[in-house]
Coordinates of C-alpha atoms in Angstrom, one line a residue:
M1 CA -81.5 -27.9 -10.7
E2 CA -80.8 -28.3 -14.4
I3 CA -81.0 -24.5 -14.8
L4 CA -78.7 -23.8 -11.9
K5 CA -76.2 -26.3 -13.2
S6 CA -76.3 -24.7 -16.7
V7 CA -75.7 -21.2 -15.1
R8 CA -72.6 -22.5 -13.2
I9 CA -71.2 -24.0 -16.4
K10 CA -71.7 -20.8 -18.3
H11 CA -70.1 -18.8 -15.5
S12 CA -67.0 -21.0 -15.5
E13 CA -66.8 -20.8 -19.2
N14 CA -66.9 -17.0 -19.2
Q15 CA -64.1 -16.9 -16.5
L16 CA -62.0 -19.2 -18.6
K17 CA -62.5 -17.0 -21.7
K18 CA -61.3 -14.0 -19.7
K19 CA -58.2 -15.7 -18.5
G20 CA -57.6 -17.1 -21.9
K21 CA -57.6 -13.5 -23.3
L22 CA -55.4 -12.1 -20.6
L23 CA -52.7 -14.8 -20.8
P24 CA -51.6 -14.0 -24.4
V25 CA -51.4 -10.3 -23.6
A26 CA -49.0 -11.0 -20.7
V27 CA -46.9 -13.4 -22.7
F28 CA -46.7 -10.8 -25.6
S29 CA -45.5 -8.2 -23.1
F30 CA -42.7 -10.4 -21.9
S31 CA -41.5 -11.1 -25.5
I32 CA -41.4 -7.4 -26.3
L33 CA -39.4 -6.8 -23.1
F34 CA -36.6 -9.2 -23.7
K35 CA -36.5 -9.1 -27.6
Y36 CA -34.7 -12.4 -27.9
E37 CA -35.9 -14.9 -30.5
C38 CA -35.3 -17.9 -28.4
L39 CA -37.2 -16.4 -25.5
G40 CA -40.1 -15.8 -27.8
R41 CA -40.1 -19.5 -28.8
I42 CA -40.2 -20.5 -25.1
L43 CA -43.0 -18.2 -24.4
Q44 CA -44.9 -19.4 -27.5
G45 CA -44.7 -22.9 -26.2
L46 CA -46.1 -21.7 -22.9
L47 CA -48.9 -19.9 -24.8
T48 CA -49.7 -23.1 -26.6
M49 CA -49.9 -24.9 -23.3
A50 CA -52.2 -22.3 -21.9
G51 CA -54.4 -22.5 -25.1
G52 CA -54.6 -26.2 -24.7
L53 CA -55.6 -25.8 -21.1
H54 CA -58.4 -23.5 -22.1
S55 CA -59.6 -25.7 -24.9
S56 CA -59.6 -28.8 -22.8
L57 CA -61.6 -27.1 -20.1
R58 CA -64.3 -25.5 -22.3
P59 CA -65.9 -28.6 -23.9
Q60 CA -65.9 -30.7 -20.8
P61 CA -68.5 -29.4 -18.4
S62 CA -67.7 -32.2 -16.0
S63 CA -64.1 -31.0 -15.4
S64 CA -63.6 -30.0 -11.8
H65 CA -62.5 -26.5 -10.6
Q66 CA -59.7 -28.2 -8.7
S67 CA -58.1 -29.6 -11.8
F68 CA -58.1 -26.2 -13.5
T69 CA -56.5 -24.6 -10.5
S70 CA -53.7 -27.1 -10.3
K71 CA -52.9 -26.7 -14.0
L72 CA -52.9 -22.9 -13.7
L73 CA -50.5 -23.1 -10.7
L74 CA -48.2 -25.4 -12.8
L75 CA -48.2 -22.8 -15.5
L76 CA -47.3 -19.9 -13.2
T77 CA -44.6 -22.0 -11.6
L78 CA -43.0 -22.9 -15.0
L79 CA -43.0 -19.3 -16.3
P80 CA -40.6 -17.7 -13.8
L81 CA -38.4 -20.8 -13.7
T82 CA -38.0 -20.7 -17.4
L83 CA -37.2 -17.0 -17.4
A84 CA -34.6 -17.5 -14.7
A85 CA -33.0 -20.3 -16.6
F86 CA -32.8 -18.2 -19.7
A87 CA -31.3 -15.3 -17.9
F88 CA -28.6 -17.6 -16.5
L89 CA -27.9 -19.0 -19.9
L90 CA -27.5 -15.5 -21.4
Q91 CA -25.0 -14.4 -18.7
W92 CA -23.1 -17.7 -18.9
R93 CA -22.7 -17.4 -22.7
G94 CA -21.8 -13.6 -22.5
G95 CA -25.1 -12.3 -23.7
V96 CA -25.2 -9.7 -20.9
T97 CA -22.4 -7.2 -20.4
D98 CA -21.4 -6.7 -16.8
P99 CA -20.4 -3.1 -16.4
T100 CA -17.8 -3.9 -13.7
T101 CA -15.9 -5.9 -16.3
R102 CA -15.8 -3.1 -18.8
Y103 CA -12.5 -1.8 -17.5
S104 CA -10.1 -4.7 -17.3
P105 CA -6.4 -4.5 -16.3
D106 CA -5.6 -5.8 -19.8
A107 CA -7.2 -2.9 -21.5
H108 CA -5.8 -0.1 -19.2
Q109 CA -2.4 0.4 -17.8
F110 CA -0.8 2.8 -15.3
P111 CA -1.3 6.5 -16.2
G112 CA 1.5 7.3 -18.6
M113 CA 2.7 3.7 -19.1
E114 CA 1.0 2.9 -22.4
S115 CA 4.1 1.5 -24.0
S116 CA 5.1 -0.9 -21.1
P117 CA 3.9 -4.5 -21.6
P118 CA 3.6 -6.6 -18.5
T119 CA 6.1 -9.4 -18.1
T120 CA 5.2 -12.9 -17.1
I121 CA 6.2 -14.6 -13.9
G122 CA 6.0 -18.3 -13.7
H123 CA 4.7 -18.6 -10.2
A124 CA 2.5 -15.6 -10.2
S125 CA -1.2 -15.8 -10.9
Q126 CA -2.7 -13.6 -13.5
S127 CA -5.2 -12.3 -10.9
D128 CA -2.5 -11.1 -8.4
C129 CA -3.5 -7.5 -9.1
S130 CA -6.9 -6.1 -10.1
L131 CA -8.4 -2.7 -10.4
L132 CA -8.6 -0.9 -7.1
G133 CA -11.7 1.1 -8.1
R134 CA -14.7 -0.2 -10.0
S135 CA -16.2 2.8 -11.6
S136 CA -17.0 4.2 -15.0
S137 CA -13.9 6.4 -14.9
P138 CA -11.1 4.5 -13.1
S139 CA -8.5 6.7 -11.5
F140 CA -5.4 4.5 -11.5
P141 CA -5.8 1.1 -13.2
Y142 CA -2.6 -0.9 -12.9
Y143 CA -0.8 -4.0 -14.0
R144 CA -1.5 -7.5 -12.7
D145 CA 2.3 -8.2 -12.7
W146 CA 4.4 -7.1 -9.7
K147 CA 7.6 -6.2 -11.6
F148 CA 6.3 -3.0 -13.2
N149 CA 9.1 -3.3 -15.7
F150 CA 8.9 -0.1 -17.8
E151 CA 10.4 0.4 -21.2
S152 CA 13.0 3.1 -21.7
D153 CA 10.9 5.3 -24.0
L154 CA 8.5 6.6 -21.3
K155 CA 8.6 10.4 -21.2
P156 CA 9.4 12.0 -19.0
K157 CA 11.5 9.5 -17.3
I158 CA 11.5 10.1 -13.5
A159 CA 14.0 9.0 -10.9
I160 CA 14.0 9.2 -7.2
T161 CA 17.1 9.1 -5.1
T162 CA 17.1 8.3 -1.3
S163 CA 19.5 7.6 1.5
T164 CA 17.9 5.0 3.8
S165 CA 18.5 2.4 6.5
A166 CA 14.9 1.2 6.6
G167 CA 13.7 -2.4 6.2
L168 CA 11.5 -3.9 3.5
D169 CA 8.3 -3.3 5.4
Q170 CA 8.9 0.4 4.7
I171 CA 10.9 0.5 1.5
L172 CA 8.6 -1.8 -0.6
P173 CA 5.3 0.1 -0.1
W174 CA 7.2 3.4 -0.6
M175 CA 8.8 2.2 -3.8
F176 CA 5.8 0.5 -5.5
F177 CA 3.5 3.4 -4.7
H178 CA 5.9 5.7 -6.6
K179 CA 6.0 3.1 -9.4
I180 CA 2.2 3.3 -9.6
I181 CA 2.3 7.1 -10.1
G182 CA 5.0 7.0 -12.8
V183 CA 8.5 6.8 -11.3
T184 CA 10.7 4.4 -13.3
T185 CA 14.1 4.6 -11.6
F186 CA 15.4 4.5 -8.0
Y187 CA 18.9 5.2 -6.7
L188 CA 19.0 3.7 -3.2
F189 CA 22.0 4.6 -1.0
V190 CA 21.7 2.1 1.7
E191 CA 23.2 1.4 5.1
G192 CA 22.1 -0.3 8.3
K193 CA 19.2 -2.7 7.8
A194 CA 18.7 -1.7 4.2
A195 CA 22.2 -2.9 3.4
S196 CA 21.7 -6.3 5.0
A197 CA 21.9 -9.3 2.6
E198 CA 18.2 -10.2 3.1
V199 CA 16.9 -6.7 2.3
S200 CA 19.4 -5.7 -0.5
R201 CA 18.9 -9.0 -2.3
V202 CA 15.2 -8.2 -2.7
L203 CA 15.9 -4.6 -3.7
E204 CA 18.4 -5.6 -6.4
S205 CA 15.9 -8.0 -8.0
I206 CA 13.4 -5.2 -8.7
P207 CA 13.6 -3.6 -12.2
G208 CA 14.7 0.0 -12.3
V209 CA 16.4 -0.1 -8.9
K210 CA 20.1 0.6 -8.3
V211 CA 21.5 -0.2 -4.8
I212 CA 24.6 1.7 -3.7
Y213 CA 26.3 0.6 -0.5
R214 CA 28.0 3.0 1.9
T215 CA 31.5 1.5 2.0
R216 CA 34.8 3.0 2.8
E217 CA 35.5 3.1 -0.9
L218 CA 32.4 5.2 -1.5
E219 CA 33.3 7.6 1.3
E220 CA 36.7 8.1 -0.2
Q221 CA 35.3 8.9 -3.6
Q222 CA 32.8 11.4 -2.1
A223 CA 35.6 13.0 -0.2
R224 CA 37.1 13.9 -3.6
S225 CA 33.8 15.2 -4.9
R226 CA 33.3 18.7 -6.1
I227 CA 30.7 19.8 -3.5
W228 CA 33.0 18.6 -0.7
N229 CA 35.5 21.2 -1.8
E230 CA 33.0 24.1 -2.0
T231 CA 31.8 26.4 0.7
W232 CA 28.0 26.3 0.3
L233 CA 27.8 23.0 2.2
A234 CA 30.8 23.6 4.5
S235 CA 28.8 24.8 7.5
F236 CA 27.3 21.3 7.9
F237 CA 30.6 19.4 7.9
Y238 CA 32.0 17.6 10.9
K239 CA 28.7 17.7 13.0
P240 CA 26.8 14.6 14.2
C241 CA 23.3 13.2 13.7
N242 CA 21.1 15.3 11.5
Y243 CA 23.9 17.4 10.1
E244 CA 25.9 14.3 9.2
L245 CA 22.8 12.9 7.5
F246 CA 22.3 16.1 5.6
V247 CA 25.8 16.0 4.2
K248 CA 25.5 12.3 3.2
Q249 CA 22.2 13.1 1.4
S250 CA 23.8 16.0 -0.5
L251 CA 26.8 13.9 -1.5
N252 CA 24.5 11.0 -2.6
M253 CA 22.4 13.4 -4.6
E254 CA 25.5 14.6 -6.5
M255 CA 26.3 11.0 -7.4
A256 CA 22.7 10.3 -8.4
I257 CA 22.8 13.2 -10.9
V258 CA 25.6 11.4 -12.7
M259 CA 23.8 8.1 -12.8
A260 CA 20.5 9.8 -13.9
R261 CA 22.3 11.4 -16.8
N262 CA 23.7 8.0 -17.9
D263 CA 20.2 6.5 -17.6
N264 CA 18.6 9.3 -19.7
V265 CA 16.5 10.4 -16.9
D266 CA 14.5 13.6 -17.4
W267 CA 13.5 14.5 -13.8
I268 CA 15.2 13.7 -10.5
I269 CA 13.6 14.0 -7.0
H270 CA 15.2 13.4 -3.6
L271 CA 12.8 11.8 -1.1
D272 CA 13.1 10.0 2.2
T273 CA 11.4 6.7 2.7
D274 CA 8.9 8.2 5.1
E275 CA 7.6 10.6 2.4
L276 CA 5.2 10.0 -0.5
L277 CA 4.6 12.2 -3.4
H278 CA 0.9 13.3 -3.8
P279 CA 0.3 14.4 -7.4
A280 CA -3.0 16.1 -6.7
G281 CA -4.2 18.3 -9.5
D282 CA -3.7 15.7 -12.2
R283 CA -6.9 13.9 -13.1
E284 CA -5.0 10.5 -13.5
Y285 CA -3.1 10.9 -10.2
S286 CA 0.0 10.6 -12.3
L287 CA 3.3 12.2 -11.4
R288 CA 4.5 11.5 -15.0
Q289 CA 1.6 13.5 -16.5
L290 CA 2.1 16.3 -13.9
L291 CA 5.7 16.8 -14.9
L292 CA 4.9 16.4 -18.6
D293 CA 2.7 19.4 -18.3
I294 CA 5.4 21.6 -16.8
P295 CA 6.6 24.3 -19.2
K296 CA 9.9 23.6 -20.9
N297 CA 11.5 26.7 -19.5
V298 CA 11.0 25.6 -15.9
D299 CA 14.1 24.0 -14.3
M300 CA 12.7 23.0 -10.9
V301 CA 9.4 22.2 -9.3
V302 CA 8.7 22.5 -5.5
F303 CA 6.3 20.2 -3.8
P304 CA 5.1 21.8 -0.5
N305 CA 5.0 19.2 2.2
Y306 CA 2.0 18.1 4.3
E307 CA 2.6 16.6 7.7
S308 CA 0.9 13.4 9.0
S309 CA -1.4 14.0 12.0
V310 CA -1.8 10.6 13.7
E311 CA -5.0 10.0 15.6
R312 CA -3.8 7.0 17.7
D313 CA -0.6 6.1 19.6
D314 CA -0.5 2.5 18.3
I315 CA 0.1 3.1 14.6
K316 CA 2.2 0.2 13.1
D317 CA 1.8 0.9 9.3
P318 CA 1.7 4.7 8.7
F319 CA 1.2 4.4 5.0
G320 CA -1.8 2.1 5.5
E321 CA -3.3 3.7 8.7
V322 CA -2.8 7.5 8.5
S323 CA -5.2 9.6 6.4
M324 CA -5.2 13.0 8.1
F325 CA -2.6 15.6 7.2
K326 CA -1.8 19.2 8.2
K327 CA -1.6 21.4 5.1
N328 CA 1.4 23.5 4.2
Y329 CA 1.5 27.2 4.7
D330 CA 1.8 27.7 1.0
H331 CA -1.5 26.0 0.4
L332 CA -3.5 28.0 2.9
P333 CA -4.9 31.5 3.0
K334 CA -2.6 33.6 5.2
D335 CA -5.4 34.8 7.5
T336 CA -6.5 31.2 8.1
Y337 CA -2.9 30.1 8.8
F338 CA -2.2 32.8 11.3
G339 CA -5.7 33.0 12.7
M340 CA -5.6 29.3 13.6
Y341 CA -1.9 29.2 14.5
K342 CA -2.1 28.6 18.2
E343 CA -4.7 25.9 17.9
S344 CA -2.7 24.2 15.1
T345 CA 0.6 24.0 17.1
R346 CA -1.0 22.7 20.3
G347 CA 2.0 24.0 22.4
N348 CA 4.7 22.7 20.1
P349 CA 7.6 24.9 19.0
N350 CA 6.3 25.3 15.4
Y351 CA 3.3 24.8 13.1
F352 CA 5.0 21.6 11.8
L353 CA 6.8 19.2 14.0
T354 CA 9.7 19.0 11.5
Y355 CA 10.5 20.8 8.3
G356 CA 8.1 22.9 6.3
N357 CA 9.9 23.9 3.1
G358 CA 8.9 20.9 1.0
K359 CA 11.0 18.9 -1.5
S360 CA 11.8 19.7 -5.2
A361 CA 12.1 17.9 -8.5
A362 CA 14.9 19.1 -10.9
R363 CA 15.1 18.7 -14.7
I364 CA 18.3 16.9 -15.6
Q365 CA 20.6 19.4 -17.4
D366 CA 24.1 20.5 -17.6
H367 CA 25.7 22.0 -14.4
L368 CA 23.0 20.7 -12.1
R369 CA 24.0 20.2 -8.5
P370 CA 22.2 19.5 -5.2
N371 CA 21.5 22.4 -2.8
G372 CA 20.9 20.4 0.3
A373 CA 18.3 17.7 0.7
H374 CA 15.4 19.9 -0.1
R375 CA 16.5 21.8 -3.2
W376 CA 18.6 21.7 -6.4
H377 CA 20.7 24.4 -8.0
N378 CA 22.8 25.1 -11.1
Y379 CA 26.4 26.2 -11.3
M380 CA 25.9 28.4 -14.3
K381 CA 22.5 30.0 -13.8
T382 CA 19.8 30.8 -11.4
P383 CA 17.2 28.1 -11.9
N384 CA 13.7 28.9 -13.0
E385 CA 11.6 27.4 -10.1
I386 CA 7.9 27.1 -9.6
K387 CA 5.8 25.9 -6.6
L388 CA 2.9 23.6 -7.2
E389 CA -0.5 24.8 -6.0
E390 CA -2.1 21.4 -5.4
A391 CA 0.5 18.6 -5.4
A392 CA 2.4 17.9 -2.3
V393 CA 4.9 15.7 -0.4
L394 CA 3.2 13.7 2.4
H395 CA 5.6 13.5 5.3
Y396 CA 4.8 10.7 7.8
T397 CA 6.9 12.1 10.6
Y398 CA 6.8 10.6 14.1
A399 CA 3.9 8.5 12.9
K400 CA 4.9 5.6 15.1
F401 CA 5.6 5.8 18.8
S402 CA 8.8 3.7 18.2
D403 CA 10.1 6.7 16.0
L404 CA 11.0 8.4 19.3
T405 CA 13.5 5.7 20.4
S406 CA 14.8 4.9 16.9
R407 CA 15.9 8.5 16.4
R408 CA 17.5 8.4 19.8
D409 CA 19.4 5.2 19.0
R410 CA 20.9 6.6 15.8
C411 CA 22.4 9.6 17.6
G412 CA 25.1 9.7 20.3
C413 CA 24.6 13.2 21.5
K414 CA 24.1 14.1 25.2
P415 CA 20.5 14.8 26.2
T416 CA 21.2 18.4 27.2
K417 CA 19.7 21.6 25.6
E418 CA 23.2 22.8 24.6
D419 CA 24.5 19.5 23.1
V420 CA 21.3 18.8 21.1
K421 CA 21.8 22.1 19.2
R422 CA 24.9 20.7 17.5
C423 CA 23.0 17.5 16.6
F424 CA 19.6 18.6 15.4
M425 CA 18.5 21.5 13.3
L426 CA 14.8 21.7 14.4
E427 CA 13.4 22.5 17.8
F428 CA 11.0 19.6 18.0
D429 CA 13.7 17.0 17.1
R430 CA 15.7 18.4 20.0
A431 CA 12.9 18.1 22.5
A432 CA 11.9 14.6 21.3
F433 CA 15.5 13.4 21.6
I434 CA 15.8 14.7 25.2
I435 CA 12.5 13.0 26.2
A436 CA 13.4 9.7 24.6
S437 CA 16.8 9.8 26.3
T438 CA 15.7 10.8 29.9
A439 CA 12.0 9.7 30.4
T440 CA 10.5 6.3 31.3
E441 CA 8.4 4.4 28.8
E442 CA 5.2 5.6 30.4
E443 CA 6.4 9.2 30.4
M444 CA 7.4 9.0 26.8
L445 CA 4.0 7.6 25.8
N446 CA 2.2 10.5 27.7
W447 CA 4.5 13.0 26.0
Y448 CA 3.8 11.4 22.6
R449 CA 0.1 11.6 23.2
E450 CA 0.2 15.2 24.2
H451 CA 2.5 16.5 21.5
I452 CA 2.0 14.2 18.5
V453 CA -1.4 12.3 18.7
W454 CA -4.4 14.3 17.5
G455 CA -6.9 12.8 20.0
D456 CA -9.3 15.8 20.4
K457 CA -12.0 15.0 17.8
A458 CA -13.7 18.3 18.3
L459 CA -10.5 20.2 17.5
N460 CA -9.8 17.9 14.6
L461 CA -13.2 18.6 13.1
K462 CA -12.8 22.4 13.6
L463 CA -9.4 22.4 11.8
L464 CA -10.7 20.1 9.1
R465 CA -13.6 22.6 8.4
K466 CA -11.1 25.5 8.4
G467 CA -8.9 23.7 5.9
I468 CA -5.8 23.4 8.2
L469 CA -6.2 19.6 8.3
T470 CA -7.3 17.5 5.3
R471 CA -8.1 13.9 4.6
I472 CA -6.0 12.1 1.9
Y473 CA -6.9 8.5 1.1
A474 CA -5.3 7.8 -2.3
P475 CA -1.9 6.5 -1.0
M476 CA -3.7 4.4 1.6
V477 CA -5.9 2.8 -1.0
I478 CA -3.1 2.2 -3.5
I479 CA -0.8 0.6 -1.0
Q480 CA -3.5 -1.5 0.5
G481 CA -4.4 -2.7 -2.9
L482 CA -0.8 -3.7 -3.6
R483 CA -0.6 -5.5 -0.3
E484 CA -3.9 -7.4 -0.9
S485 CA -2.7 -8.3 -4.4
R486 CA 0.4 -10.0 -2.8
V487 CA 2.7 -7.7 -4.7
F488 CA 5.2 -7.3 -1.9
S489 CA 5.2 -11.0 -0.9
S490 CA 5.7 -11.9 -4.6
V491 CA 8.8 -9.6 -4.7
V492 CA 10.3 -11.3 -1.7
A493 CA 9.5 -14.8 -2.8
S494 CA 10.9 -14.2 -6.3
A495 CA 14.1 -12.8 -4.9
S496 CA 14.5 -15.7 -2.6
E497 CA 14.0 -18.3 -5.4
T498 CA 16.4 -16.8 -7.9
S499 CA 19.3 -15.3 -5.8
T500 CA 22.3 -17.0 -4.3
R501 CA 25.0 -15.7 -2.0
D502 CA 27.5 -15.6 -4.9
K503 CA 25.1 -13.6 -7.1
F504 CA 24.7 -11.2 -4.2
L505 CA 28.4 -10.7 -3.8
A506 CA 28.8 -10.2 -7.6
S507 CA 26.1 -7.5 -7.5
V508 CA 28.0 -5.7 -4.8
Q509 CA 31.1 -5.6 -7.0
R510 CA 29.0 -4.3 -9.9
N511 CA 27.7 -1.5 -7.7
N512 CA 31.2 -0.6 -6.6
A513 CA 32.1 -0.3 -10.3
T514 CA 29.1 1.9 -10.9
R515 CA 30.2 4.2 -8.1
A516 CA 33.6 4.7 -9.7
V517 CA 31.9 6.1 -12.8
A518 CA 30.3 8.8 -10.7
S519 CA 33.6 10.2 -9.5
V520 CA 35.8 9.9 -12.6
S521 CA 35.9 13.6 -13.3
L522 CA 35.7 14.8 -9.7
P523 CA 38.7 16.8 -8.4
S524 CA 40.8 15.5 -5.6
R525 CA 40.7 16.9 -2.1
R526 CA 44.0 18.0 -0.5
S527 CA 44.7 19.0 3.0
D528 CA 47.6 21.3 2.3
R529 CA 47.3 25.1 1.9
S530 CA 47.8 25.2 -1.8
A531 CA 44.7 23.0 -2.4
V532 CA 42.6 25.3 -0.3
S533 CA 43.9 28.3 -2.3
Q534 CA 43.0 26.5 -5.5
A535 CA 39.5 25.9 -4.2
V536 CA 39.1 29.5 -3.2
A537 CA 40.4 30.7 -6.6
R538 CA 38.0 28.4 -8.5
K539 CA 35.1 29.7 -6.3
L540 CA 36.0 33.3 -7.1
L541 CA 36.3 32.5 -10.8
E542 CA 32.8 30.9 -10.9
D543 CA 31.3 33.8 -9.0
T544 CA 32.5 36.2 -11.7
I545 CA 30.8 34.1 -14.4
T546 CA 27.4 33.7 -12.6
A547 CA 25.7 35.0 -9.5
A548 CA 27.0 33.9 -6.1
H549 CA 26.1 30.3 -5.2
E550 CA 23.3 30.0 -2.6
A551 CA 24.1 28.3 0.6
A552 CA 22.6 24.8 1.1
V553 CA 18.9 24.9 2.0
P554 CA 18.5 23.1 5.3
P555 CA 15.1 21.8 6.6
L556 CA 13.2 24.9 7.6
S557 CA 10.2 25.4 9.8
P558 CA 7.1 27.2 8.5
P559 CA 6.4 30.9 9.4
V560 CA 5.8 31.5 13.1
M561 CA 3.6 34.0 14.9
D562 CA 6.4 36.6 14.9
D563 CA 6.0 36.8 11.2
I564 CA 2.4 38.1 11.6
V565 CA 3.7 41.6 11.8
M566 CA 5.3 41.2 8.4
F567 CA 2.0 39.6 7.1
E568 CA -0.1 42.5 8.3
A569 CA 2.4 45.1 6.9

């Protein structure tokens, strides 16, 4: 019995020696891994505890195996708890760098807005805006502050002019998206809902925005403008609906050129509030950088338009819900365009529902004039114009079912095939107006689904693979980020807190004074025969100096199948 007891004691002693040798090795490995002095001290204390455990067990043959096991379990429990507490301490004190915090909004600004410090709003939180993307190479970091108040030394300085009757739900996302990509100045010619006190008060509170109201005084000034006396726009005069809008846009563009020159703007662009610029091709997704890279000898830049292809009939927020677009003819191989033409049109009159000739940006220079809503021109020379190969204008046309009735309500034409020709320039607009004026709600919805909604997933996938359709998510992500950051609600709340009725009326008077500047040097329009003769004489004189002026460029449809003969030739 004594021999057996001695053997057991020696066996237990050997096991403890092995464990006593392994434990320092494990502790040493942990200290090498973390390389922190304080961690080494903690682990050294654990090592001392383990050594004490070993020494206390070795000379006491009467110690029970149960006591050893409990102490070992205590050690193994304390070790991970100590490591976890130390890791928490390091992170709390900043010892560990979180890669997601490496790119903070304070360290990066909008692409091309390095010189613009954010302003402080008393009621706004510093966390209202945050980075939309968390990656090692952020694509468009932006300010926390909603005002986006840029300094005047940004180059190039870009302005957008528009004529709109939309509400804040459409104008604010449209405006702040373009602020994100580098636009600093907006000339808003407003009427309808956009000219209401609630909407215009908010618009006037935004830095870089000038609101011009369509008053009788404004119309009288524009009736004395230069382009009203010239022939290149005359074929659109005295016609309703789209023709009337086209003339208004051209007259407003002429006035915007004068204001842009006074504001030291470098580039001006005309856009509608259902259109977003898509500066593809620039790695920063920056319109400012895109135009900065344009050669100095280029006067105008054409952005081919892509058309929204909605996949549902219940879209409420096109900017936030639509991601599929039909590419422009200019951005497609010709064999692909004509080869897939019938499947792309789906029985509609043209490849696009509405226009297909894009929009253009013009460099502010002497003798610049509008050439319709889609182009610019110069009185003294033929502009040097280029067409961008990647960037585009995203046109959200008929993206909501309610667009059918809203267009109908803005036009007083008769719903007949003959009468709609004097009201609308494009075939699809004419067909949509007739349907909206004569069909029931259910018939309109069925027509909308058949001609506008892309509900055939198999066809969509086929055209996506062919390159006819494409997915574009950048505007959706940017606008959704602005909305979640409460940018739009902050704008509305700030305007409500700081504006009064008297201030609003005073701002209207200031805008009227601004309008007067735009027409100081404009010639008067006379109805007598001598005035007509003077206009003709002036036109002939200008034609002898430069090439003949081009007629205004209207909204044009893309090439149709009849053009395939020319393509093959």
